[in-house]
Every structure is written in structure tokens, then in C-alpha cells.
Short mmCIF file of C-alpha atoms in Angstrom, two decimals:
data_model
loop_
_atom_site.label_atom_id
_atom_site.label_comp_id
_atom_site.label_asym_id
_atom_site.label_seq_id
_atom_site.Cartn_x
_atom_site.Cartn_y
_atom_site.Cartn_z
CA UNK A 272 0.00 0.00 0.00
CA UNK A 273 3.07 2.62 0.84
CA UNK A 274 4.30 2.16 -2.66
CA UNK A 275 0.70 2.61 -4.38
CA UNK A 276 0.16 5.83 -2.37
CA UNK A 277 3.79 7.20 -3.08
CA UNK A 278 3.02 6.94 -6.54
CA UNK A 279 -0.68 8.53 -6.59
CA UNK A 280 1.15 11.04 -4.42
CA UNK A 281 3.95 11.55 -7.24
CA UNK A 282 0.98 11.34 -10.26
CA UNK A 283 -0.50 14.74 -8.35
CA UNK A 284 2.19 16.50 -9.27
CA UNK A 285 1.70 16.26 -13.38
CA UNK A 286 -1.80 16.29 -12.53
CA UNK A 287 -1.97 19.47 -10.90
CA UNK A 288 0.59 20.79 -13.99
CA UNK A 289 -2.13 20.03 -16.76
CA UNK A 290 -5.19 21.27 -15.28
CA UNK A 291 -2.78 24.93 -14.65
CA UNK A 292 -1.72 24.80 -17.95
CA UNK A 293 -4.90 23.91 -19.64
CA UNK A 294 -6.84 26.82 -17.56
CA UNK A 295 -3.75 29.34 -18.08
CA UNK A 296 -3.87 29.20 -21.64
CA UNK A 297 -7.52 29.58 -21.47
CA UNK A 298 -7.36 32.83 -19.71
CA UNK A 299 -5.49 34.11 -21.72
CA UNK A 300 -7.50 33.55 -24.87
CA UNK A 301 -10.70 34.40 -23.07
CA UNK A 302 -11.55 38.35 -24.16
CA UNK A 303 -10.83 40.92 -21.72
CA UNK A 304 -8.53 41.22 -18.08
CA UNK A 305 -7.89 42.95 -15.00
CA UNK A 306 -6.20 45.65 -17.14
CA UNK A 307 -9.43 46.48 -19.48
CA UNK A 308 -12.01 46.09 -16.31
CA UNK A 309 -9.34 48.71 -14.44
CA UNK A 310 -9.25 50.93 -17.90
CA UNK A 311 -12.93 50.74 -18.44
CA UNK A 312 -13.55 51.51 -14.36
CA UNK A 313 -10.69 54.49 -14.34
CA UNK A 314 -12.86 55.60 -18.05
CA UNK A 315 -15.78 56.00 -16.26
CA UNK A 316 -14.95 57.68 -13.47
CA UNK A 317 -13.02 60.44 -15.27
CA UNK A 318 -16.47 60.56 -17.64
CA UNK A 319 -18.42 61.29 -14.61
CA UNK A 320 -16.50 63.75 -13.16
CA UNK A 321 -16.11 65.40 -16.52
CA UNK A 322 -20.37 65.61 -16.89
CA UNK A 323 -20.42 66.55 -13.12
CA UNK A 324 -18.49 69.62 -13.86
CA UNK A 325 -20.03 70.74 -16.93
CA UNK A 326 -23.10 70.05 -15.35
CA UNK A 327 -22.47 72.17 -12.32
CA UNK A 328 -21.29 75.19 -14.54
CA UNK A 329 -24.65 75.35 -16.21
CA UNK A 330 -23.40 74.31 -19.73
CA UNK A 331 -22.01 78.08 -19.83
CA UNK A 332 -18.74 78.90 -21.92
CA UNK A 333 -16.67 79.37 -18.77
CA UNK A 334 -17.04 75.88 -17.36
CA UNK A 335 -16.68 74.13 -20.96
CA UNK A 336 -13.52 75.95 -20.81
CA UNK A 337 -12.63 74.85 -16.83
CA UNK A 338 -13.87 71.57 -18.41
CA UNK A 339 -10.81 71.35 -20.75
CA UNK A 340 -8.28 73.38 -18.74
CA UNK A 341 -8.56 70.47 -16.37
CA UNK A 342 -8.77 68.08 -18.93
CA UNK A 343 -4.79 68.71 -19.56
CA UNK A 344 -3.81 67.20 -16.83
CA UNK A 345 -5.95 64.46 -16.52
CA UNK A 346 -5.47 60.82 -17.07
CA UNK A 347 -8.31 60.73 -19.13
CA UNK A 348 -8.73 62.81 -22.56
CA UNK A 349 -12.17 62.19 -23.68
CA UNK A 350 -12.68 60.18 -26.72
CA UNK A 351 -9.01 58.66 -26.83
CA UNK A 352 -9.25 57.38 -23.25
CA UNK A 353 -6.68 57.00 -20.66
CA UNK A 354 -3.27 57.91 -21.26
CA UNK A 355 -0.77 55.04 -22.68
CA UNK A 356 1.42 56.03 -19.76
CA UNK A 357 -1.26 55.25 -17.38
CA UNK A 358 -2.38 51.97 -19.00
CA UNK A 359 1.57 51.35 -19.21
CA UNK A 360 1.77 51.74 -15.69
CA UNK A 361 -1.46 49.39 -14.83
CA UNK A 362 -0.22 46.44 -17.07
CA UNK A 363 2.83 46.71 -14.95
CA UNK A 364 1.40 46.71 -11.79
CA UNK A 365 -0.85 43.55 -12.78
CA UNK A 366 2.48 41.59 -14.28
CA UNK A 367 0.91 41.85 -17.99
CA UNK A 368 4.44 43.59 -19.05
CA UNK A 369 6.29 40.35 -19.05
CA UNK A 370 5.31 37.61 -21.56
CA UNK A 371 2.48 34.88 -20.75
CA UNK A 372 5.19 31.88 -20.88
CA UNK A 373 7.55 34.02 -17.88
CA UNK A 374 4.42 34.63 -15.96
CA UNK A 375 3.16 31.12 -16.30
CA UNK A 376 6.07 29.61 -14.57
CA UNK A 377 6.43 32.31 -12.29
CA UNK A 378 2.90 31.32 -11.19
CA UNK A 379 3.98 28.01 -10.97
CA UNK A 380 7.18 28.24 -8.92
CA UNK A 381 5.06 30.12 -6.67
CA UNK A 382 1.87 28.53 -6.13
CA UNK A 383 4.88 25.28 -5.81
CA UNK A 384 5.33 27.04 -2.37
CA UNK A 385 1.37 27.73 -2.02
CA UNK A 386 2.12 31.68 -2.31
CA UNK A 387 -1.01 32.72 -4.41
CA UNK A 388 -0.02 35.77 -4.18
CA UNK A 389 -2.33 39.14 -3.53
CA UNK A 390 -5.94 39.50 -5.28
CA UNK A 391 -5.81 42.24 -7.80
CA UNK A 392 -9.33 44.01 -6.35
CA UNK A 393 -9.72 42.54 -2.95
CA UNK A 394 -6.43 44.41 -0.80
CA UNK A 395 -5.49 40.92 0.53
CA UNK A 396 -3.25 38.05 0.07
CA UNK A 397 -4.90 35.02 -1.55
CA UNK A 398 -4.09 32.62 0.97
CA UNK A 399 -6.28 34.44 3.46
CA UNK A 400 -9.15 34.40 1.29
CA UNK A 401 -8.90 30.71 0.88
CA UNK A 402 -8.60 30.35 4.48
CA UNK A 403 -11.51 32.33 5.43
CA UNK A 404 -14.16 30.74 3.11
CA UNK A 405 -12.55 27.34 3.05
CA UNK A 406 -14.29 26.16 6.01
CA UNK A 407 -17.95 27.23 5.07
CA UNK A 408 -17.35 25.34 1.74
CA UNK A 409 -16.27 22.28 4.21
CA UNK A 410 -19.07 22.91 6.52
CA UNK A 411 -21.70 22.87 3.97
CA UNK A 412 -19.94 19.60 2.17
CA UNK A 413 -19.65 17.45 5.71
CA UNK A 414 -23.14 18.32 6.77
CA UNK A 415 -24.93 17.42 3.88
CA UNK A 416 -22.78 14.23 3.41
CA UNK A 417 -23.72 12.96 6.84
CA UNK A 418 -27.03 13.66 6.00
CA UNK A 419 -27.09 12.14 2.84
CA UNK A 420 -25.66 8.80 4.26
CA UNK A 421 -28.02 8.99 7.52
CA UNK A 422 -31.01 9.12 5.12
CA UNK A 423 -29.78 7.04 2.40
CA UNK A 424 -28.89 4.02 4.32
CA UNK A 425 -31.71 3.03 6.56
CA UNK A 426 -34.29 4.10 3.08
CA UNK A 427 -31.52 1.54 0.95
CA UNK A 428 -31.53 -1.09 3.65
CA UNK A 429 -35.38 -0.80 3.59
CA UNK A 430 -36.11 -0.63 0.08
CA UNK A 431 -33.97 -4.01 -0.44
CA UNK A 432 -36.17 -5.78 2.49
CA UNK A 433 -39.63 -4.52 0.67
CA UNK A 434 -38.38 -5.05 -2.73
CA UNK A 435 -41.25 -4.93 -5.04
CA UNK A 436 -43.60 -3.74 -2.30
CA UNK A 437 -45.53 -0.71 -2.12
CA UNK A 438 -43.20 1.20 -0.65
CA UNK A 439 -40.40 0.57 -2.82
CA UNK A 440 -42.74 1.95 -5.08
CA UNK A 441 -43.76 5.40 -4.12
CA UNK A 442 -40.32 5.78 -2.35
CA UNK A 443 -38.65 5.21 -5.65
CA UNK A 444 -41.18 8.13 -6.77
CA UNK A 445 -39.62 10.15 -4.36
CA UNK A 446 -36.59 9.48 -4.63
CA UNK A 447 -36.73 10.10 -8.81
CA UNK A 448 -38.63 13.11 -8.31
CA UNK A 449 -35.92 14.27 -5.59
CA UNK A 450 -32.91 13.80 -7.81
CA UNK A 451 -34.66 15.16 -11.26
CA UNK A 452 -34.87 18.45 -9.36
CA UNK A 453 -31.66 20.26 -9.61
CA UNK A 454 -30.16 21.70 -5.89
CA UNK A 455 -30.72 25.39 -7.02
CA UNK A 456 -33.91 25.38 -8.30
CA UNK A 457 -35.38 23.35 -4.39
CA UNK A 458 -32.99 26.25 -2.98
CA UNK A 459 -34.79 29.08 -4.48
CA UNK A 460 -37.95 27.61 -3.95
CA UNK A 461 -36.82 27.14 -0.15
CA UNK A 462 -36.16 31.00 -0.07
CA UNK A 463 -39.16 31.92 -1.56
CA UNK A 464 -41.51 29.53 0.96
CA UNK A 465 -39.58 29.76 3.99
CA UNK A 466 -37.02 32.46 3.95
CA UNK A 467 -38.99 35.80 3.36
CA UNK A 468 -40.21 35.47 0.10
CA UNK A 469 -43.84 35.50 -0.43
CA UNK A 470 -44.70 33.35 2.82
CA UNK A 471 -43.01 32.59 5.37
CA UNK A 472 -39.97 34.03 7.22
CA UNK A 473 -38.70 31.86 9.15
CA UNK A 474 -35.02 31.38 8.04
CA UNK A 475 -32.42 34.06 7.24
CA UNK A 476 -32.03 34.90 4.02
CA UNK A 477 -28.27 34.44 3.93
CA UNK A 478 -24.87 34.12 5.50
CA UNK A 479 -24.12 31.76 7.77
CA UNK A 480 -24.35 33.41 11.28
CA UNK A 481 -26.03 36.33 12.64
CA UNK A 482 -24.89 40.21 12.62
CA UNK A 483 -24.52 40.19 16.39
CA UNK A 484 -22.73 36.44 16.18
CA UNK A 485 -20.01 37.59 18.50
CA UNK A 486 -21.96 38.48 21.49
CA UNK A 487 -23.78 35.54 21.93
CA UNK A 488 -22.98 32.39 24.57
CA UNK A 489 -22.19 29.26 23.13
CA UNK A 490 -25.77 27.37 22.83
CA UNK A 491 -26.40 30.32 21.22
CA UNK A 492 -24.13 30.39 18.60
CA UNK A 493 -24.70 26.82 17.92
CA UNK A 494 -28.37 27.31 17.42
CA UNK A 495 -27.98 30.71 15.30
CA UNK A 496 -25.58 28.40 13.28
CA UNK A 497 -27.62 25.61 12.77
CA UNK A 498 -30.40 28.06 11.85
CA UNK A 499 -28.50 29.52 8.93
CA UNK A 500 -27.59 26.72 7.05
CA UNK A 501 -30.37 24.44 7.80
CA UNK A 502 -31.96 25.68 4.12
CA UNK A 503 -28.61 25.31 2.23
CA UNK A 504 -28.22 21.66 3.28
CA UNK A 505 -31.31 20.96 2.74
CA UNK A 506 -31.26 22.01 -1.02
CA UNK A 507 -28.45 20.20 -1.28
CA UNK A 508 -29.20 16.93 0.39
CA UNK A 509 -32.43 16.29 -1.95
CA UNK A 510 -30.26 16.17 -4.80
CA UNK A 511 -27.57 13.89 -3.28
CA UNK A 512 -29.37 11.11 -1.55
CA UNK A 513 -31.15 9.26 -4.70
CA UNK A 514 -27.93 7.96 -6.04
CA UNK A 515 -26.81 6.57 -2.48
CA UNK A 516 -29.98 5.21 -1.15
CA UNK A 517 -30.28 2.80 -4.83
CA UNK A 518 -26.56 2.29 -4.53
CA UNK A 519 -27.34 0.40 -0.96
CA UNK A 520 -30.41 -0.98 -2.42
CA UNK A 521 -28.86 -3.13 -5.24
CA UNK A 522 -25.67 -3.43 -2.44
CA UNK A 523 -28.48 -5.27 -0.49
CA UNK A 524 -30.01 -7.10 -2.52
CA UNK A 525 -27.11 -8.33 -4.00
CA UNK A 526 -26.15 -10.25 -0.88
CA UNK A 527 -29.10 -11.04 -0.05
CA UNK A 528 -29.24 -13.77 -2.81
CA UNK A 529 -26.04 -15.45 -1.97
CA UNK A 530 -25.68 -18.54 -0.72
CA UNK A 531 -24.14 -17.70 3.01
CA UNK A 532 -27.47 -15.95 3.16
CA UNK A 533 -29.53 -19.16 2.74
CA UNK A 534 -27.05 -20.61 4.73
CA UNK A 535 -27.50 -18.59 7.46
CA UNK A 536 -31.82 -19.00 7.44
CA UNK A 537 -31.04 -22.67 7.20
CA UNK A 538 -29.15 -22.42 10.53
CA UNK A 539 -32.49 -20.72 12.10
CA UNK A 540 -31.28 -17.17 12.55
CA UNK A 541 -34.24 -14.41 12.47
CA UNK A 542 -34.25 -11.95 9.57
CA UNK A 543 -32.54 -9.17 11.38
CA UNK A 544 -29.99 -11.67 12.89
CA UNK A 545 -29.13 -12.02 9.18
CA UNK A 546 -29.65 -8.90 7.80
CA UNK A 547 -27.29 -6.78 10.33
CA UNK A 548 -24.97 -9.91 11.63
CA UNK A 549 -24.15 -11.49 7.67
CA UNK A 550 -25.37 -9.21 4.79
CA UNK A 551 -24.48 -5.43 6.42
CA UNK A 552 -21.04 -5.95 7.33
CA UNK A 553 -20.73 -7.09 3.61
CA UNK A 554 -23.05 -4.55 1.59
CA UNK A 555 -21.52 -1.91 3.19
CA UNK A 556 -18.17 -1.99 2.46
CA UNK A 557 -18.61 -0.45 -1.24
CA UNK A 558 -21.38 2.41 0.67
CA UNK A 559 -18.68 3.06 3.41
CA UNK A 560 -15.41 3.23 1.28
CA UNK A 561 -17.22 5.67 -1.24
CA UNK A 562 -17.50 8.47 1.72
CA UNK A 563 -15.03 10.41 0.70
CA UNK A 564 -15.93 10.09 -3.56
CA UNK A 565 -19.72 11.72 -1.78
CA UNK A 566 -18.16 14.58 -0.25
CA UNK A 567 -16.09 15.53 -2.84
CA UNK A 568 -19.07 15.32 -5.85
CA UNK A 569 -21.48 17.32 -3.34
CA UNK A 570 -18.28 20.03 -3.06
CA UNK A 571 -17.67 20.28 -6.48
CA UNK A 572 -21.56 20.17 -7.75
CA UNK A 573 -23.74 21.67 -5.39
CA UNK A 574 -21.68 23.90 -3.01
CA UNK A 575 -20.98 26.26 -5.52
CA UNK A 576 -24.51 27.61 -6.71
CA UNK A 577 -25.56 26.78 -2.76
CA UNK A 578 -23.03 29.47 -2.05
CA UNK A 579 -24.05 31.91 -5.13
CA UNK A 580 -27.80 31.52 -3.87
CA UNK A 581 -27.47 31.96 -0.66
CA UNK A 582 -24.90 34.47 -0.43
CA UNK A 583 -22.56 32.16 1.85
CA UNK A 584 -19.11 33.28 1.37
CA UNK A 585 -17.49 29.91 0.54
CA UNK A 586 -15.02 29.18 -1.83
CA UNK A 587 -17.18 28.48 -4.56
CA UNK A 588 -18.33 31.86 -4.18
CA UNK A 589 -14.93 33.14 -4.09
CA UNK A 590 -14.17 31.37 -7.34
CA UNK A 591 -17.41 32.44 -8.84
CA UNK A 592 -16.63 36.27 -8.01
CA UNK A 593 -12.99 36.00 -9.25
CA UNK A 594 -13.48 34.36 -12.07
CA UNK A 595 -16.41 37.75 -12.64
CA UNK A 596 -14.61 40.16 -11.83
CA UNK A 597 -11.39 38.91 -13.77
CA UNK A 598 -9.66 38.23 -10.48
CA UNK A 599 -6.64 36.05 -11.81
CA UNK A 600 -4.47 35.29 -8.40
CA UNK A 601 -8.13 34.36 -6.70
CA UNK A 602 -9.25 32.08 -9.90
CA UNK A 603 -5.72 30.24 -10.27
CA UNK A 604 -5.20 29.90 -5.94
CA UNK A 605 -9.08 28.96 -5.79
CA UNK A 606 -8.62 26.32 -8.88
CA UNK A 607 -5.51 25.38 -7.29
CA UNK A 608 -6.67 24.54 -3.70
CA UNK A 609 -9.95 22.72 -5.81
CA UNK A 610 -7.86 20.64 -7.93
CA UNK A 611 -5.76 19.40 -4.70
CA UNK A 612 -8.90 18.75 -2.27
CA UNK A 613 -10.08 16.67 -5.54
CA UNK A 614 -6.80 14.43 -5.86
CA UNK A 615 -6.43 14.12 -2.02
CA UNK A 616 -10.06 12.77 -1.58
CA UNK A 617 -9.64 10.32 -4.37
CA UNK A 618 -6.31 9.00 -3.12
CA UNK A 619 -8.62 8.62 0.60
CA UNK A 620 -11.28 7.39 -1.44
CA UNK A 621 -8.54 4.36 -2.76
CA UNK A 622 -7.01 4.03 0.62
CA UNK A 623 -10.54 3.60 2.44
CA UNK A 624 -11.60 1.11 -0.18
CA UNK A 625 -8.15 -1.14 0.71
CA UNK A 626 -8.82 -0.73 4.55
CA UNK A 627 -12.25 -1.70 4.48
CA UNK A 628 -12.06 -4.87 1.86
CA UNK A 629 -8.78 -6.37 2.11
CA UNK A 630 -9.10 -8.36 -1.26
CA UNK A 631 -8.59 -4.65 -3.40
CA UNK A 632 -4.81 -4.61 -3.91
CA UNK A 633 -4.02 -1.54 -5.99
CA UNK A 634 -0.28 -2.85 -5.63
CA UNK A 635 -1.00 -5.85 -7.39
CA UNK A 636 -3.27 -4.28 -10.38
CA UNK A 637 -0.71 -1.71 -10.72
CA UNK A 638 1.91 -4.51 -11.48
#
């Protein structure tokens, strides 16, 4: 097992090369930058100012002439926009004076060392941005997993015991009807039902904790936490449990036919003697070692619009905003810590599988 996980350790590397490559080059073919949004911002504030002024001096002669006696000196000079000088000077300070290829393995070297660097609109180092919203995009992913596998399980185990009943029927109804309905549409119809929209208002509307968070004792805190991001889990927990809960069905009912099953009836065990001392310790073990595969679909899928829709400031909303507002350092360090959380979990997701079944030997496969 050491040498398997030294090498999935080792494949990260190239891994985490490609998808920064791939992206980087796509940047810079995309239209437009930090420098045009700063151009186009630094534009439009020198156009306002200018219609201010000529508005203030009642359109007379004097203040067309104040108008252009100011003009001189200013960065901006009307139809031709802002001064080459000045746009000289912004491409510098954004890095977009030296060539893509130098700044691409700049990047690298640095990011190497996990030194995003500073955000281009934000005042503040990347790193610190990933820190702060890193754990709400955790939160959000560990709650609704646990969720997902508390509901899916027991509903699975059922379903597999009642196959063909009635309620394998109507709960495979639900559970259809559940994952045909994408997370953000249930969340927006969560905020219009229950969080202020046209009836009820009994959850906040977003963020994840209170105004006056601070000042509370601890039960309270827990509650006012629990209170905010009982609607975001929800919405995302409809969507996610479908897959799981037929995944431990067919788990189920696979093991239920074997022979150690009729074995163990034979012997005179009861049906739950059987069912949770023979066939659970065995069904489980694909349900179990797939934990961390859950958690990191449900980050990668859901959390994001979650986050957009309810204004929680995760790192899918980081992301989101960055990649908006033409944000490079936040888009690259966001992409970056995304791409590692997404190797890391699969190598777990390998690893758990091994611990839980012995007969998986990605040593042997390998060779």
C-alpha cells in the first residue's frame, strides 16, 4: 500500500501541472482582463466627473472651458481614453508587461510554495481568502454528506427488504422526483416559501451566522448556526441522496441472494440476525469506502450555486466572483486549492476502499 500511495502522491504532481496549464492558456485567450475592467472603471470615473463639472457650470462657456483646462492634466482625454502612460503603468502593476510563458512559470514556482499571491481588487493576500471561506465550503460539504448517508442508508436497507412492495414503489417516486430536481432550483424555492419570500420568514435569508454572532454564549451560537444553514443543506441533500440510497439498495439485494445468506436462514437465525450480523457488514463496504468520492461530488456540484444563492461566502463563491470580476491570483489559488482537495479525496477514497475490503490490492493491479 506505501508504494501505491507514493506513486498517486507523485501522479498529483503532473496532474496538478495540466489542469494549470490547460486553464492558463484559457485565460489568456478568453476576451478581456484585470487591465481592461481597471481601464474601463478608471474611463468612467473620469467621464463622470467630466459631466459633473459641466453640469455644475450650467453648460455656460466658462465651465466648458474649466472643463478642458482640467482636462490637460488628466489621465483621461475624452474620446481617446486613458493615457498610454497610465495603461503602461497598470499592465505593470498587474504583471501583464512580461510575456504569458515568464508569468506562467512564475505562477507556478510560486503557487509550488502555495504563495497565491495578492488578489488584484480585494487588498489581501490570496491565501487568506482561501482560508476564510474554506471552512464554510467544508461545513456545507460534511453536513450534507452525513445527512445524505443517515437518510440514504436506513431508506436503501429498507427498500432491499420490501423489494417490489408498495413502498419501494412510491419511495422510488420520491426518490426520482428528488434527484430530477436540480439543488438550485429546491434552494430558491426554499427562499421563496420559507425564507422571506412570499410566505413565510422563518429562516435568514443568507450568510451563515447572525450580525450580532459575537456576542452571543455558546448554545447560542450553535443554534444561530444551525439556523443559517439548515436551508442550504437541505437544497443540497435532496439532490444527493437518490444515487446513495439505490446504490445500498442493489448493495443489499445483491447479498441477499447469496448462498451464506440461505445458509445462514437454514441455521435458524431471524431476519434481522441475518440482515445486520451477515449481509451489512458485507453490503456496506462499497457504501462506506465511497464516503469520501460523496463529499467531494457534493463540493464540487452543489456547493458552488448553494453558495451563489445563498450568499454564503465559501469558496465556490470566491471562485465564482474572481473568475467575474477577472480576479486572476483568486481564480488560479481557488482552482488550485480545488484541484488538490479533488486528488487528495480520491487517493482517501482508494485508501478507504483497501482498509475496508482487504481483497482490493491496488499494488497488485498496478503490477
Amino acid at each position: 500500500m506505501t508504494a501505491y500511495i507514493i506513486r498517486r502522491i507523485l501522479m498529483m504532481i503532473p496532474t496538478l501541472f495540466g489542469i494549470m496549464v490547460l486553464n492558463f492558456a484559457i485565460v489568456q485567450a478568453a476576451p478581456g482582463g484585470p487591465v481592461e475592467r481597471m481601464v474601463a472603471q478608471l474611463t468612467n470615473i473620469t467621464q463622470s466627473d467630466a459631466t459633473a463639472r459641466f453640469s455644475g457650470s450650467g453648460g455656460d462657456f466658462a465651465g466648458k472651458a474649466d472643463i478642458q483646462a482640467n482636462n490637460i492634466n488628466s489621465i483621461y482625454r475624452g474620446a481617446r481614453g486613458l493615457d498610454p502612460e497610465i495603461i503602461a503603468q497598470i499592465t505593470k502593476m498587474y504583471g501583464f508587461d512580461k510575456p504569458p510563458l515568464e508569468r506562467f512559470w512564475q505562477m507556478i514556482g510560486n503557487y509550488a510554495r502555495f504563495d497565491f499571491g495578492e488578489s488584484f481588487f480585494r487588498s489581501e493576500r490570496v491565501v487568506n481568502l482561501v482560508l476564510h471561506t474554506l471552512p464554510v465550503t467544508i461545513s456545507l460539504g460534511l453536513w450534507t454528506t452525513l445527512l445524505v448517508y443517515l437518510i440514504s442508508i436506513p431508506l436503501g436497507i429498507r427498500k432491499a427488504v420490501k423489494d417490489g412492495s408498495a413502498f419501494d414503489l412510491w419511495t422510488s417516486w420520491v426518490i426520482i422526483i428528488g434527484y430530477a430536481i436540480p439543488s438550485f432550483l429546491f434552494a430558491i424555492v426554499l427562499i421563496i416559501v420559507f425564507a422571506g419570500g412570499n410566505y413565510l420568514h422563518w429562516f435568514p435569508l443568507k450568510g451563515l451566522t447572525s450580525d450580532n454572532w459575537a456576542d452571543m454564549g455558546v448554545f447560542q451560537k450553535i443554534g444561530d448556526y444551525f439556523w443559517h444553514i439548515a436551508l442550504p443543506v437541505l437544497a443540497m441533500v435532496i439532490s444527493g441522496f437518490a444515487s446513495l440510497t439505490l446504490l445500498t439498495k442493489n448493495c443489499f439485494l445483491d447479498e441477499i441472494n447469496k448462498q451464506y445468506v440461505l445458509t445462514a436462514r437454514a441455521k435458524g437465525l431471524t431476519e434481522r440476525q441475518v440482515l445486520y450480523g451477515h449481509v451489512f457488514r458485507n453490503a456496506m463496504l462499497i457504501v462506506i469506502a465511497g464516503f469520501p468520492s460523496a463529499l467531494l461530488r457534493i463540493l464540487f456540484t452543489s456547493a458552488l450555486l448553494i453558495e451563489i444563492i445563498f450568499s454564503l461566502n465559501g469558496l465556490g463563491l470566491l471562485g465564482y466572483e474572481a473568475v467575474v470580476g477577472r480576479d486572476y491570483p483568486v481564480m488560479f489559488g481557488t482552482l488550485y486549492i480545488f484541484t488538490l482537495i479533488g486528488l487528495v479525496f480520491n487517493l482517501i477514497g482508494d485508501i478507504t476502499y483497501m482498509l475496508i475490503d482487504p481483497r482490493i490490492d491496488f499494488d497488485r493491479r498496478d503490477a
